[in-house]
Amino acid sequence: DNINLPAFIFISVIVALFMGLTVSAEEIIRDQKILKRESFLNLSKSSYLLSKTAILFFISAIQTFSYVLIGNLIFGIQEMWLSYWLILFSVSCFANLSGLNISASFNSVVTIYILVPFLMIPQIILSGVMVKFEDLNPRVTSQSKVPLVGEVMASRWGFEALAVKQFKDNRYEKHFFEWDKMMSNATFKKDFWSIKMNDKLDSVYKHPESSAVKAQVALLKNELKKEQGIANAETLHESVSVPMDKADYQRVKNFLEQRRKHYIHQYKTVSHSKDSVVQFLIMRAGDREQLTRMKNDFTNESLTTLLLSSNDFNPIVEHDNRFIQRFRPIYMEGEKKSFVRAPLYVSSKNVFGKSFDTFWVNLTVIWLMTAFLFLTLYFDILKKGMDTIGRISERFQVK
């Protein structure tokens, strides 16, 4: 019943970022004299950076372990110790490298500590928690996946990983997640998608002179192609045209009705299978109260509301001539054609044509971002960029 669990997860990620930044912000700038001497002696730069990185990672490991130990005990979060520590430690390591980059690029400690809030603010605002990605400026957002401005934020990857892991892999939900996922997909198709498709089809057939008919035809073809891949009806989308004759209209109408009945049957079948799992767990636990107690101990209503988008009254939206699902994102998967990118809070993402759990994908992305920051540090990319901007501005001032 704790309504603060999503806020705790988000703040934990922000705390890990802040600790990682502050512990590393002065590491290189205070060694400027040593670095100048070592450059004359041709000593290894990589050894210096690796030693700095190693000690910072060790400090971050202790800090995040202490935080998870205390925080999870207070909140009563059970059996998620390693998952929380892995994500917070990884985010803190990302922040360590961010701090080392700014420490190596500026000559003033005051400037560095002024920059820390400027690095933190985007991580807070563009994490997808404070402001929904779909509510950002249309020029920078995307309705079908996390926008690029969100993809470069470690806070977004960290929070999503922990929220999804906490929801789907706890001791109670892990027994039902796959069943709930299939039921959610069936519910979306039979209760929302099929109704919208029928509305669009009726509009194209009855109002071929409408100004919106071209967009409606394009949407119908796109959605039918996608559904045909599931139902093995490969040529049906060719029946949609303007004007549309009655035979083609009826063919598409029958197909949509068949798919609706298919998803109704699927929902009932999966629901029956889930009931069997419930009965088995009750038998193993001894009584239903034990199962209810497990649910109370391992699930959280506020987190469930967030990941099911229960407060979003638009379960399906129309964008770019196709329907975008907003209904229960935690039970969705990343599109097969996409690489890693997906809507926020999906349970799995596509990598090279294969589906992987969101937690492990996000963890990998955070470490890839950390490795990229190490390369920028090694080659002094930020410092060189700042020097180039300085020289250009000086030339303009002279002119």
mmCIF file of C-alpha atoms in Angstrom:
data_model
loop_
_atom_site.group_PDB
_atom_site.id
_atom_site.type_symbol
_atom_site.label_atom_id
_atom_site.label_comp_id
_atom_site.label_asym_id
_atom_site.label_seq_id
_atom_site.Cartn_x
_atom_site.Cartn_y
_atom_site.Cartn_z
ATOM 1 C CA ASP A 1 0.000 0.000 0.000
ATOM 2 C CA ASN A 2 3.029 2.316 0.152
ATOM 3 C CA ILE A 3 2.366 5.026 -2.453
ATOM 4 C CA ASN A 4 5.989 6.208 -2.304
ATOM 5 C CA LEU A 5 7.693 3.156 -3.817
ATOM 6 C CA PRO A 6 7.959 4.572 -7.397
ATOM 7 C CA ALA A 7 9.315 7.821 -5.941
ATOM 8 C CA PHE A 8 11.816 5.857 -3.848
ATOM 9 C CA ILE A 9 13.091 3.974 -6.912
ATOM 10 C CA PHE A 10 13.444 7.196 -8.892
ATOM 11 C CA ILE A 11 15.172 9.081 -6.073
ATOM 12 C CA SER A 12 17.497 6.107 -5.560
ATOM 13 C CA VAL A 13 18.679 6.422 -9.166
ATOM 14 C CA ILE A 14 19.144 10.191 -8.778
ATOM 15 C CA VAL A 15 21.048 9.682 -5.504
ATOM 16 C CA ALA A 16 23.362 7.177 -7.212
ATOM 17 C CA LEU A 17 24.026 9.695 -9.994
ATOM 18 C CA PHE A 18 24.672 12.514 -7.529
ATOM 19 C CA MET A 19 27.006 10.439 -5.343
ATOM 20 C CA GLY A 20 28.932 9.271 -8.381
ATOM 21 C CA LEU A 21 29.339 12.810 -9.694
ATOM 22 C CA THR A 22 30.403 14.449 -6.461
ATOM 23 C CA VAL A 23 32.943 11.776 -5.535
ATOM 24 C CA SER A 24 34.730 12.109 -8.892
ATOM 25 C CA ALA A 25 34.384 15.787 -9.782
ATOM 26 C CA GLU A 26 37.736 16.859 -8.300
ATOM 27 C CA GLU A 27 39.777 13.728 -9.005
ATOM 28 C CA ILE A 28 41.666 14.936 -12.078
ATOM 29 C CA ILE A 29 41.735 18.697 -11.639
ATOM 30 C CA ARG A 30 43.683 18.404 -8.385
ATOM 31 C CA ASP A 31 46.283 16.214 -10.128
ATOM 32 C CA GLN A 32 47.149 18.737 -12.855
ATOM 33 C CA LYS A 33 50.748 19.194 -11.710
ATOM 34 C CA ILE A 34 51.283 15.433 -11.457
ATOM 35 C CA LEU A 35 49.794 14.929 -14.918
ATOM 36 C CA LYS A 36 52.040 17.604 -16.442
ATOM 37 C CA ARG A 37 55.128 15.977 -14.909
ATOM 38 C CA GLU A 38 54.080 12.506 -16.054
ATOM 39 C CA SER A 39 53.463 13.736 -19.607
ATOM 40 C CA PHE A 40 57.119 14.832 -19.793
ATOM 41 C CA LEU A 41 58.187 11.392 -18.566
ATOM 42 C CA ASN A 42 55.920 9.648 -21.118
ATOM 43 C CA LEU A 43 54.199 7.666 -18.374
ATOM 44 C CA SER A 44 51.077 5.682 -19.251
ATOM 45 C CA LYS A 45 47.916 7.789 -19.349
ATOM 46 C CA SER A 46 45.719 4.705 -19.464
ATOM 47 C CA SER A 47 47.237 3.374 -16.221
ATOM 48 C CA TYR A 48 46.475 6.649 -14.471
ATOM 49 C CA LEU A 49 42.865 6.697 -15.713
ATOM 50 C CA LEU A 50 42.283 3.028 -14.947
ATOM 51 C CA SER A 51 43.577 3.468 -11.404
ATOM 52 C CA LYS A 52 41.288 6.475 -10.886
ATOM 53 C CA THR A 53 38.333 4.582 -12.340
ATOM 54 C CA ALA A 54 39.004 1.477 -10.241
ATOM 55 C CA ILE A 55 39.119 3.316 -6.918
ATOM 56 C CA LEU A 56 36.012 5.351 -7.796
ATOM 57 C CA PHE A 57 34.110 2.209 -8.777
ATOM 58 C CA PHE A 58 35.142 0.622 -5.464
ATOM 59 C CA ILE A 59 33.887 3.659 -3.516
ATOM 60 C CA SER A 60 30.618 3.673 -5.505
ATOM 61 C CA ALA A 61 30.158 -0.043 -4.831
ATOM 62 C CA ILE A 62 30.355 0.569 -1.077
ATOM 63 C CA GLN A 63 28.112 3.641 -1.210
ATOM 64 C CA THR A 64 25.381 1.978 -3.263
ATOM 65 C CA PHE A 65 25.547 -1.227 -1.201
ATOM 66 C CA SER A 66 25.020 0.793 1.980
ATOM 67 C CA TYR A 67 22.157 2.700 0.379
ATOM 68 C CA VAL A 68 20.384 -0.449 -0.868
ATOM 69 C CA LEU A 69 20.863 -2.212 2.478
ATOM 70 C CA ILE A 70 19.241 0.595 4.447
ATOM 71 C CA GLY A 71 16.663 1.747 1.886
ATOM 72 C CA ASN A 72 15.301 -1.687 1.016
ATOM 73 C CA LEU A 73 15.056 -2.650 4.684
ATOM 74 C CA ILE A 74 13.061 0.487 5.493
ATOM 75 C CA PHE A 75 10.720 0.034 2.515
ATOM 76 C CA GLY A 76 10.323 -3.696 3.045
ATOM 77 C CA ILE A 77 11.556 -4.538 -0.460
ATOM 78 C CA GLN A 78 12.318 -8.250 -0.405
ATOM 79 C CA GLU A 79 14.560 -10.467 -2.541
ATOM 80 C CA MET A 80 15.675 -7.640 -4.830
ATOM 81 C CA TRP A 81 18.978 -6.798 -3.169
ATOM 82 C CA LEU A 82 21.273 -7.770 -6.038
ATOM 83 C CA SER A 83 19.060 -6.213 -8.719
ATOM 84 C CA TYR A 84 18.865 -2.867 -6.931
ATOM 85 C CA TRP A 85 22.593 -2.855 -6.201
ATOM 86 C CA LEU A 86 23.544 -3.760 -9.795
ATOM 87 C CA ILE A 87 21.517 -0.913 -11.297
ATOM 88 C CA LEU A 88 22.461 1.737 -8.715
ATOM 89 C CA PHE A 89 26.128 0.735 -8.838
ATOM 90 C CA SER A 90 26.082 0.878 -12.652
ATOM 91 C CA VAL A 91 24.409 4.290 -12.669
ATOM 92 C CA SER A 92 26.940 5.534 -10.106
ATOM 93 C CA CYS A 93 29.815 4.277 -12.298
ATOM 94 C CA PHE A 94 28.318 6.169 -15.229
ATOM 95 C CA ALA A 95 28.285 9.270 -13.034
ATOM 96 C CA ASN A 96 31.913 8.594 -11.986
ATOM 97 C CA LEU A 97 33.013 8.796 -15.604
ATOM 98 C CA SER A 98 30.861 11.876 -16.178
ATOM 99 C CA GLY A 99 32.573 13.558 -13.214
ATOM 100 C CA LEU A 100 36.037 12.579 -14.464
ATOM 101 C CA ASN A 101 35.246 14.063 -17.876
ATOM 102 C CA ILE A 102 34.301 17.454 -16.492
ATOM 103 C CA SER A 103 37.181 17.293 -14.002
ATOM 104 C CA ALA A 104 39.599 16.821 -16.912
ATOM 105 C CA SER A 105 38.049 19.550 -19.060
ATOM 106 C CA PHE A 106 37.889 22.601 -16.760
ATOM 107 C CA ASN A 107 40.502 24.466 -14.763
ATOM 108 C CA SER A 108 38.356 25.631 -11.854
ATOM 109 C CA VAL A 109 36.803 23.608 -9.036
ATOM 110 C CA VAL A 110 34.083 26.247 -8.703
ATOM 111 C CA THR A 111 33.148 25.802 -12.371
ATOM 112 C CA ILE A 112 32.973 22.037 -11.944
ATOM 113 C CA TYR A 113 30.614 22.192 -8.972
ATOM 114 C CA ILE A 114 28.465 24.739 -10.778
ATOM 115 C CA LEU A 115 28.175 22.232 -13.638
ATOM 116 C CA VAL A 116 26.990 19.356 -11.425
ATOM 117 C CA PRO A 117 23.383 20.659 -11.123
ATOM 118 C CA PHE A 118 23.317 21.298 -14.881
ATOM 119 C CA LEU A 119 24.211 17.645 -15.426
ATOM 120 C CA MET A 120 21.623 16.445 -12.909
ATOM 121 C CA ILE A 121 18.638 18.520 -14.060
ATOM 122 C CA PRO A 122 18.249 16.803 -17.476
ATOM 123 C CA GLN A 123 18.571 13.421 -15.757
ATOM 124 C CA ILE A 124 15.592 14.361 -13.568
ATOM 125 C CA ILE A 125 13.370 16.053 -16.151
ATOM 126 C CA LEU A 126 14.038 13.713 -19.092
ATOM 127 C CA SER A 127 13.827 10.435 -17.199
ATOM 128 C CA GLY A 128 10.183 9.890 -18.178
ATOM 129 C CA VAL A 129 9.065 10.004 -14.550
ATOM 130 C CA MET A 130 8.644 13.715 -13.828
ATOM 131 C CA VAL A 131 7.300 14.485 -17.316
ATOM 132 C CA LYS A 132 5.825 11.821 -19.595
ATOM 133 C CA PHE A 133 7.759 11.473 -22.831
ATOM 134 C CA GLU A 134 4.599 11.743 -24.938
ATOM 135 C CA ASP A 135 3.844 15.110 -23.313
ATOM 136 C CA LEU A 136 7.147 16.704 -24.343
ATOM 137 C CA ASN A 137 7.457 19.152 -27.222
ATOM 138 C CA PRO A 138 6.260 17.363 -30.418
ATOM 139 C CA ARG A 139 9.554 18.231 -32.129
ATOM 140 C CA VAL A 140 11.617 16.154 -29.721
ATOM 141 C CA THR A 141 9.198 13.443 -28.614
ATOM 142 C CA SER A 142 7.946 10.190 -30.127
ATOM 143 C CA GLN A 143 4.556 8.576 -29.621
ATOM 144 C CA SER A 144 5.716 5.030 -30.362
ATOM 145 C CA LYS A 145 8.973 4.810 -28.363
ATOM 146 C CA VAL A 146 11.183 6.691 -25.929
ATOM 147 C CA PRO A 147 12.492 9.824 -27.721
ATOM 148 C CA LEU A 148 16.209 10.272 -28.375
ATOM 149 C CA VAL A 149 16.514 12.917 -25.631
ATOM 150 C CA GLY A 150 15.383 10.263 -23.160
ATOM 151 C CA GLU A 151 17.574 7.506 -24.584
ATOM 152 C CA VAL A 152 20.781 9.341 -23.578
ATOM 153 C CA MET A 153 19.680 9.694 -19.944
ATOM 154 C CA ALA A 154 21.097 7.065 -17.596
ATOM 155 C CA SER A 155 18.294 7.852 -15.129
ATOM 156 C CA ARG A 156 15.692 6.640 -17.652
ATOM 157 C CA TRP A 157 17.480 3.303 -18.160
ATOM 158 C CA GLY A 158 18.056 2.824 -14.442
ATOM 159 C CA PHE A 159 14.543 3.655 -13.282
ATOM 160 C CA GLU A 160 12.866 1.593 -15.981
ATOM 161 C CA ALA A 161 15.060 -1.417 -15.207
ATOM 162 C CA LEU A 162 14.277 -1.350 -11.479
ATOM 163 C CA ALA A 163 10.559 -0.628 -11.919
ATOM 164 C CA VAL A 164 10.075 -3.451 -14.433
ATOM 165 C CA LYS A 165 12.185 -5.890 -12.376
ATOM 166 C CA GLN A 166 10.302 -5.063 -9.183
ATOM 167 C CA PHE A 167 6.940 -5.587 -10.888
ATOM 168 C CA LYS A 168 7.451 -8.740 -12.949
ATOM 169 C CA ASP A 169 10.073 -10.770 -11.084
ATOM 170 C CA ASN A 170 8.884 -10.588 -7.495
ATOM 171 C CA ARG A 171 7.951 -13.868 -5.809
ATOM 172 C CA TYR A 172 4.208 -13.404 -6.403
ATOM 173 C CA GLU A 173 3.937 -11.909 -9.902
ATOM 174 C CA LYS A 174 6.554 -14.165 -11.536
ATOM 175 C CA HIS A 175 3.997 -17.021 -11.385
ATOM 176 C CA PHE A 176 1.409 -15.050 -13.343
ATOM 177 C CA PHE A 177 3.298 -12.586 -15.511
ATOM 178 C CA GLU A 178 3.291 -14.549 -18.773
ATOM 179 C CA TRP A 179 -0.396 -15.378 -18.373
ATOM 180 C CA ASP A 180 -1.255 -11.758 -17.560
ATOM 181 C CA LYS A 181 0.783 -10.676 -20.574
ATOM 182 C CA MET A 182 -1.213 -12.855 -22.978
ATOM 183 C CA MET A 183 -4.492 -11.790 -21.392
ATOM 184 C CA SER A 184 -3.531 -8.123 -21.677
ATOM 185 C CA ASN A 185 -2.696 -8.484 -25.364
ATOM 186 C CA ALA A 186 -5.997 -10.274 -26.004
ATOM 187 C CA THR A 187 -7.915 -7.596 -24.085
ATOM 188 C CA PHE A 188 -6.293 -4.797 -26.080
ATOM 189 C CA LYS A 189 -7.050 -6.452 -29.425
ATOM 190 C CA LYS A 190 -10.668 -7.421 -28.692
ATOM 191 C CA ASP A 191 -11.758 -4.374 -26.682
ATOM 192 C CA PHE A 192 -9.845 -1.496 -28.276
ATOM 193 C CA TRP A 193 -8.047 -2.386 -31.505
ATOM 194 C CA SER A 194 -10.939 -4.209 -33.208
ATOM 195 C CA ILE A 195 -13.412 -1.439 -32.351
ATOM 196 C CA LYS A 196 -11.115 1.274 -33.733
ATOM 197 C CA MET A 197 -10.440 -0.774 -36.867
ATOM 198 C CA ASN A 198 -14.152 -1.272 -37.502
ATOM 199 C CA ASP A 199 -14.768 2.456 -37.064
ATOM 200 C CA LYS A 200 -12.062 3.305 -39.600
ATOM 201 C CA LEU A 201 -13.331 0.673 -42.045
ATOM 202 C CA ASP A 202 -16.912 1.963 -41.827
ATOM 203 C CA SER A 203 -15.705 5.511 -42.379
ATOM 204 C CA VAL A 204 -13.726 4.573 -45.524
ATOM 205 C CA TYR A 205 -16.640 2.575 -46.942
ATOM 206 C CA LYS A 206 -19.423 5.057 -46.148
ATOM 207 C CA HIS A 207 -17.562 8.348 -46.628
ATOM 208 C CA PRO A 208 -15.079 7.935 -49.518
ATOM 209 C CA GLU A 209 -15.214 11.668 -50.219
ATOM 210 C CA SER A 210 -13.939 12.616 -46.759
ATOM 211 C CA SER A 211 -10.730 14.665 -46.551
ATOM 212 C CA ALA A 212 -9.309 12.182 -44.022
ATOM 213 C CA VAL A 213 -9.965 9.081 -46.124
ATOM 214 C CA LYS A 214 -6.370 8.760 -47.440
ATOM 215 C CA ALA A 215 -4.949 8.682 -43.925
ATOM 216 C CA GLN A 216 -7.628 6.193 -42.869
ATOM 217 C CA VAL A 217 -6.828 3.881 -45.790
ATOM 218 C CA ALA A 218 -3.104 4.038 -44.989
ATOM 219 C CA LEU A 219 -3.807 3.232 -41.338
ATOM 220 C CA LEU A 220 -6.075 0.299 -42.219
ATOM 221 C CA LYS A 221 -3.473 -1.168 -44.578
ATOM 222 C CA ASN A 222 -0.664 -0.809 -42.041
ATOM 223 C CA GLU A 223 -2.661 -2.408 -39.253
ATOM 224 C CA LEU A 224 -4.017 -5.197 -41.459
ATOM 225 C CA LYS A 225 -0.487 -6.042 -42.679
ATOM 226 C CA LYS A 226 0.660 -6.351 -39.089
ATOM 227 C CA GLU A 227 -2.312 -8.506 -38.080
ATOM 228 C CA GLN A 228 -2.090 -10.591 -41.250
ATOM 229 C CA GLY A 229 1.412 -11.604 -40.240
ATOM 230 C CA ILE A 230 -0.127 -13.111 -37.104
ATOM 231 C CA ALA A 231 -3.175 -14.638 -38.820
ATOM 232 C CA ASN A 232 -1.502 -15.739 -42.099
ATOM 233 C CA ALA A 233 -3.861 -13.728 -44.328
ATOM 234 C CA GLU A 234 -1.281 -12.056 -46.516
ATOM 235 C CA THR A 235 -3.326 -10.289 -49.209
ATOM 236 C CA LEU A 236 -6.250 -8.893 -47.245
ATOM 237 C CA HIS A 237 -4.842 -5.342 -46.979
ATOM 238 C CA GLU A 238 -5.132 -5.039 -50.779
ATOM 239 C CA SER A 239 -8.918 -5.030 -50.386
ATOM 240 C CA VAL A 240 -8.810 -1.594 -48.769
ATOM 241 C CA SER A 241 -9.182 1.115 -51.401
ATOM 242 C CA VAL A 242 -11.204 4.210 -52.303
ATOM 243 C CA PRO A 243 -13.949 3.753 -53.307
ATOM 244 C CA MET A 244 -14.403 0.408 -51.617
ATOM 245 C CA ASP A 245 -16.886 -2.101 -53.017
ATOM 246 C CA LYS A 246 -19.205 -4.069 -50.795
ATOM 247 C CA ALA A 247 -17.449 -7.435 -51.297
ATOM 248 C CA ASP A 248 -14.061 -6.086 -50.188
ATOM 249 C CA TYR A 249 -15.686 -4.273 -47.298
ATOM 250 C CA GLN A 250 -17.355 -7.476 -46.160
ATOM 251 C CA ARG A 251 -14.118 -9.471 -46.492
ATOM 252 C CA VAL A 252 -12.253 -7.088 -44.194
ATOM 253 C CA LYS A 253 -15.245 -6.906 -41.852
ATOM 254 C CA ASN A 254 -15.338 -10.694 -41.549
ATOM 255 C CA PHE A 255 -11.592 -10.838 -40.929
ATOM 256 C CA LEU A 256 -11.844 -8.309 -38.103
ATOM 257 C CA GLU A 257 -14.711 -10.255 -36.559
ATOM 258 C CA GLN A 258 -12.734 -13.489 -36.806
ATOM 259 C CA ARG A 259 -9.787 -11.858 -35.072
ATOM 260 C CA ARG A 260 -12.035 -10.468 -32.328
ATOM 261 C CA LYS A 261 -13.462 -13.936 -31.674
ATOM 262 C CA HIS A 262 -9.955 -15.378 -31.755
ATOM 263 C CA TYR A 263 -8.801 -13.004 -29.012
ATOM 264 C CA ILE A 264 -11.948 -13.639 -26.949
ATOM 265 C CA HIS A 265 -11.205 -17.370 -27.115
ATOM 266 C CA GLN A 266 -7.522 -16.736 -26.326
ATOM 267 C CA TYR A 267 -8.432 -14.652 -23.286
ATOM 268 C CA LYS A 268 -10.740 -17.357 -21.931
ATOM 269 C CA THR A 269 -8.176 -20.109 -22.508
ATOM 270 C CA VAL A 270 -5.347 -18.197 -20.845
ATOM 271 C CA SER A 271 -7.603 -17.120 -17.981
ATOM 272 C CA HIS A 272 -8.491 -20.768 -17.355
ATOM 273 C CA SER A 273 -4.777 -21.698 -17.360
ATOM 274 C CA LYS A 274 -4.031 -18.905 -14.903
ATOM 275 C CA ASP A 275 -6.809 -20.149 -12.610
ATOM 276 C CA SER A 276 -5.125 -23.563 -12.622
ATOM 277 C CA VAL A 277 -1.853 -21.942 -11.532
ATOM 278 C CA VAL A 278 -3.690 -20.115 -8.740
ATOM 279 C CA GLN A 279 -5.251 -23.361 -7.536
ATOM 280 C CA PHE A 280 -1.864 -25.100 -7.585
ATOM 281 C CA LEU A 281 -0.261 -22.307 -5.547
ATOM 282 C CA ILE A 282 -3.127 -22.397 -3.037
ATOM 283 C CA MET A 283 -2.681 -26.155 -2.629
ATOM 284 C CA ARG A 284 1.072 -25.755 -2.171
ATOM 285 C CA ALA A 285 0.663 -22.883 0.326
ATOM 286 C CA GLY A 286 -2.075 -24.632 2.290
ATOM 287 C CA ASP A 287 -4.814 -21.997 1.978
ATOM 288 C CA ARG A 288 -5.779 -18.897 -0.009
ATOM 289 C CA GLU A 289 -4.714 -16.565 2.797
ATOM 290 C CA GLN A 290 -1.086 -17.563 2.288
ATOM 291 C CA LEU A 291 -1.319 -16.537 -1.386
ATOM 292 C CA THR A 292 -2.976 -13.244 -0.442
ATOM 293 C CA ARG A 293 -0.243 -12.602 2.116
ATOM 294 C CA MET A 294 2.393 -13.266 -0.546
ATOM 295 C CA LYS A 295 0.716 -10.746 -2.849
ATOM 296 C CA ASN A 296 0.642 -8.129 -0.094
ATOM 297 C CA ASP A 297 4.315 -8.736 0.755
ATOM 298 C CA PHE A 298 5.751 -8.645 -2.764
ATOM 299 C CA THR A 299 3.577 -6.355 -4.890
ATOM 300 C CA ASN A 300 2.893 -2.624 -4.709
ATOM 301 C CA GLU A 301 -0.308 -0.930 -5.875
ATOM 302 C CA SER A 302 1.314 2.374 -6.740
ATOM 303 C CA LEU A 303 3.982 0.733 -8.904
ATOM 304 C CA THR A 304 1.326 -1.419 -10.551
ATOM 305 C CA THR A 305 -0.717 1.675 -11.391
ATOM 306 C CA LEU A 306 2.338 3.311 -12.951
ATOM 307 C CA LEU A 307 3.394 0.346 -15.098
ATOM 308 C CA LEU A 308 -0.139 -0.484 -16.204
ATOM 309 C CA SER A 309 -0.789 3.203 -17.040
ATOM 310 C CA SER A 310 -4.073 2.867 -15.170
ATOM 311 C CA ASN A 311 -4.478 6.647 -15.056
ATOM 312 C CA ASP A 312 -4.031 7.017 -18.828
ATOM 313 C CA PHE A 313 -7.484 7.278 -20.408
ATOM 314 C CA ASN A 314 -6.137 6.828 -23.951
ATOM 315 C CA PRO A 315 -5.311 3.108 -24.229
ATOM 316 C CA ILE A 316 -4.882 3.474 -27.985
ATOM 317 C CA VAL A 317 -3.781 6.515 -29.977
ATOM 318 C CA GLU A 318 -3.476 7.172 -33.695
ATOM 319 C CA HIS A 319 -0.093 8.371 -34.939
ATOM 320 C CA ASP A 320 1.778 8.217 -38.227
ATOM 321 C CA ASN A 321 -0.958 6.144 -39.911
ATOM 322 C CA ARG A 322 -0.984 3.400 -37.308
ATOM 323 C CA PHE A 323 -2.373 2.641 -33.878
ATOM 324 C CA ILE A 324 -0.051 3.023 -30.884
ATOM 325 C CA GLN A 325 -0.815 0.929 -27.806
ATOM 326 C CA ARG A 326 -0.773 2.735 -24.468
ATOM 327 C CA PHE A 327 -2.652 -0.060 -22.714
ATOM 328 C CA ARG A 328 -0.615 -1.724 -19.955
ATOM 329 C CA PRO A 329 2.909 -1.081 -21.318
ATOM 330 C CA ILE A 330 4.528 -3.533 -18.881
ATOM 331 C CA TYR A 331 2.866 -6.380 -20.825
ATOM 332 C CA MET A 332 4.176 -5.090 -24.158
ATOM 333 C CA GLU A 333 7.365 -6.035 -26.002
ATOM 334 C CA GLY A 334 9.697 -3.967 -28.155
ATOM 335 C CA GLU A 335 9.006 -4.211 -31.890
ATOM 336 C CA LYS A 336 11.028 -6.844 -33.740
ATOM 337 C CA LYS A 337 12.190 -4.304 -36.338
ATOM 338 C CA SER A 338 13.561 -1.923 -33.717
ATOM 339 C CA PHE A 339 16.944 -2.200 -32.020
ATOM 340 C CA VAL A 340 16.696 -1.764 -28.233
ATOM 341 C CA ARG A 341 14.386 1.252 -28.578
ATOM 342 C CA ALA A 342 10.837 0.706 -27.319
ATOM 343 C CA PRO A 343 8.070 2.427 -25.310
ATOM 344 C CA LEU A 344 8.839 3.072 -21.655
ATOM 345 C CA TYR A 345 8.220 0.201 -19.202
ATOM 346 C CA VAL A 346 7.942 -2.635 -21.738
ATOM 347 C CA SER A 347 8.920 -6.020 -20.321
ATOM 348 C CA SER A 348 11.365 -7.006 -23.079
ATOM 349 C CA LYS A 349 13.290 -5.378 -25.917
ATOM 350 C CA ASN A 350 14.578 -6.487 -29.277
ATOM 351 C CA VAL A 351 18.323 -6.866 -29.838
ATOM 352 C CA PHE A 352 19.473 -8.184 -33.222
ATOM 353 C CA GLY A 353 16.135 -9.868 -33.840
ATOM 354 C CA LYS A 354 15.921 -11.552 -30.430
ATOM 355 C CA SER A 355 13.904 -10.548 -27.401
ATOM 356 C CA PHE A 356 15.716 -9.931 -24.108
ATOM 357 C CA ASP A 357 14.511 -8.962 -20.650
ATOM 358 C CA THR A 358 14.367 -5.179 -20.131
ATOM 359 C CA PHE A 359 16.441 -5.347 -16.950
ATOM 360 C CA TRP A 360 19.465 -6.891 -18.657
ATOM 361 C CA VAL A 361 19.147 -4.759 -21.785
ATOM 362 C CA ASN A 362 19.054 -1.572 -19.714
ATOM 363 C CA LEU A 363 21.966 -2.691 -17.548
ATOM 364 C CA THR A 364 24.016 -3.359 -20.678
ATOM 365 C CA VAL A 365 23.127 0.037 -22.151
ATOM 366 C CA ILE A 366 24.240 1.837 -18.973
ATOM 367 C CA TRP A 367 27.625 0.099 -19.125
ATOM 368 C CA LEU A 368 27.991 0.857 -22.836
ATOM 369 C CA MET A 369 27.364 4.528 -22.056
ATOM 370 C CA THR A 370 29.965 4.289 -19.274
ATOM 371 C CA ALA A 371 32.491 2.754 -21.682
ATOM 372 C CA PHE A 372 31.818 5.567 -24.157
ATOM 373 C CA LEU A 373 32.529 8.132 -21.453
ATOM 374 C CA PHE A 374 35.824 6.388 -20.676
ATOM 375 C CA LEU A 375 36.818 6.767 -24.341
ATOM 376 C CA THR A 376 35.900 10.454 -24.337
ATOM 377 C CA LEU A 377 38.004 10.837 -21.179
ATOM 378 C CA TYR A 378 40.991 8.975 -22.616
ATOM 379 C CA PHE A 379 41.014 11.018 -25.829
ATOM 380 C CA ASP A 380 40.098 14.306 -24.070
ATOM 381 C CA ILE A 381 37.180 14.821 -26.443
ATOM 382 C CA LEU A 382 35.262 17.168 -24.134
ATOM 383 C CA LYS A 383 38.355 19.251 -23.363
ATOM 384 C CA LYS A 384 39.286 19.493 -27.041
ATOM 385 C CA GLY A 385 35.738 20.480 -27.896
ATOM 386 C CA MET A 386 35.734 23.192 -25.230
ATOM 387 C CA ASP A 387 39.123 24.488 -26.481
ATOM 388 C CA THR A 388 37.825 24.604 -30.072
ATOM 389 C CA ILE A 389 34.747 26.559 -29.019
ATOM 390 C CA GLY A 390 36.984 28.937 -27.054
ATOM 391 C CA ARG A 391 39.232 29.597 -30.051
ATOM 392 C CA ILE A 392 36.250 30.213 -32.333
ATOM 393 C CA SER A 393 34.685 32.648 -29.866
ATOM 394 C CA GLU A 394 37.999 34.514 -29.531
ATOM 395 C CA ARG A 395 38.203 34.955 -33.302
ATOM 396 C CA PHE A 396 34.718 36.400 -33.397
ATOM 397 C CA GLN A 397 35.573 38.777 -30.557
ATOM 398 C CA VAL A 398 38.666 39.946 -32.435
ATOM 399 C CA LYS A 399 36.641 40.538 -35.574
#
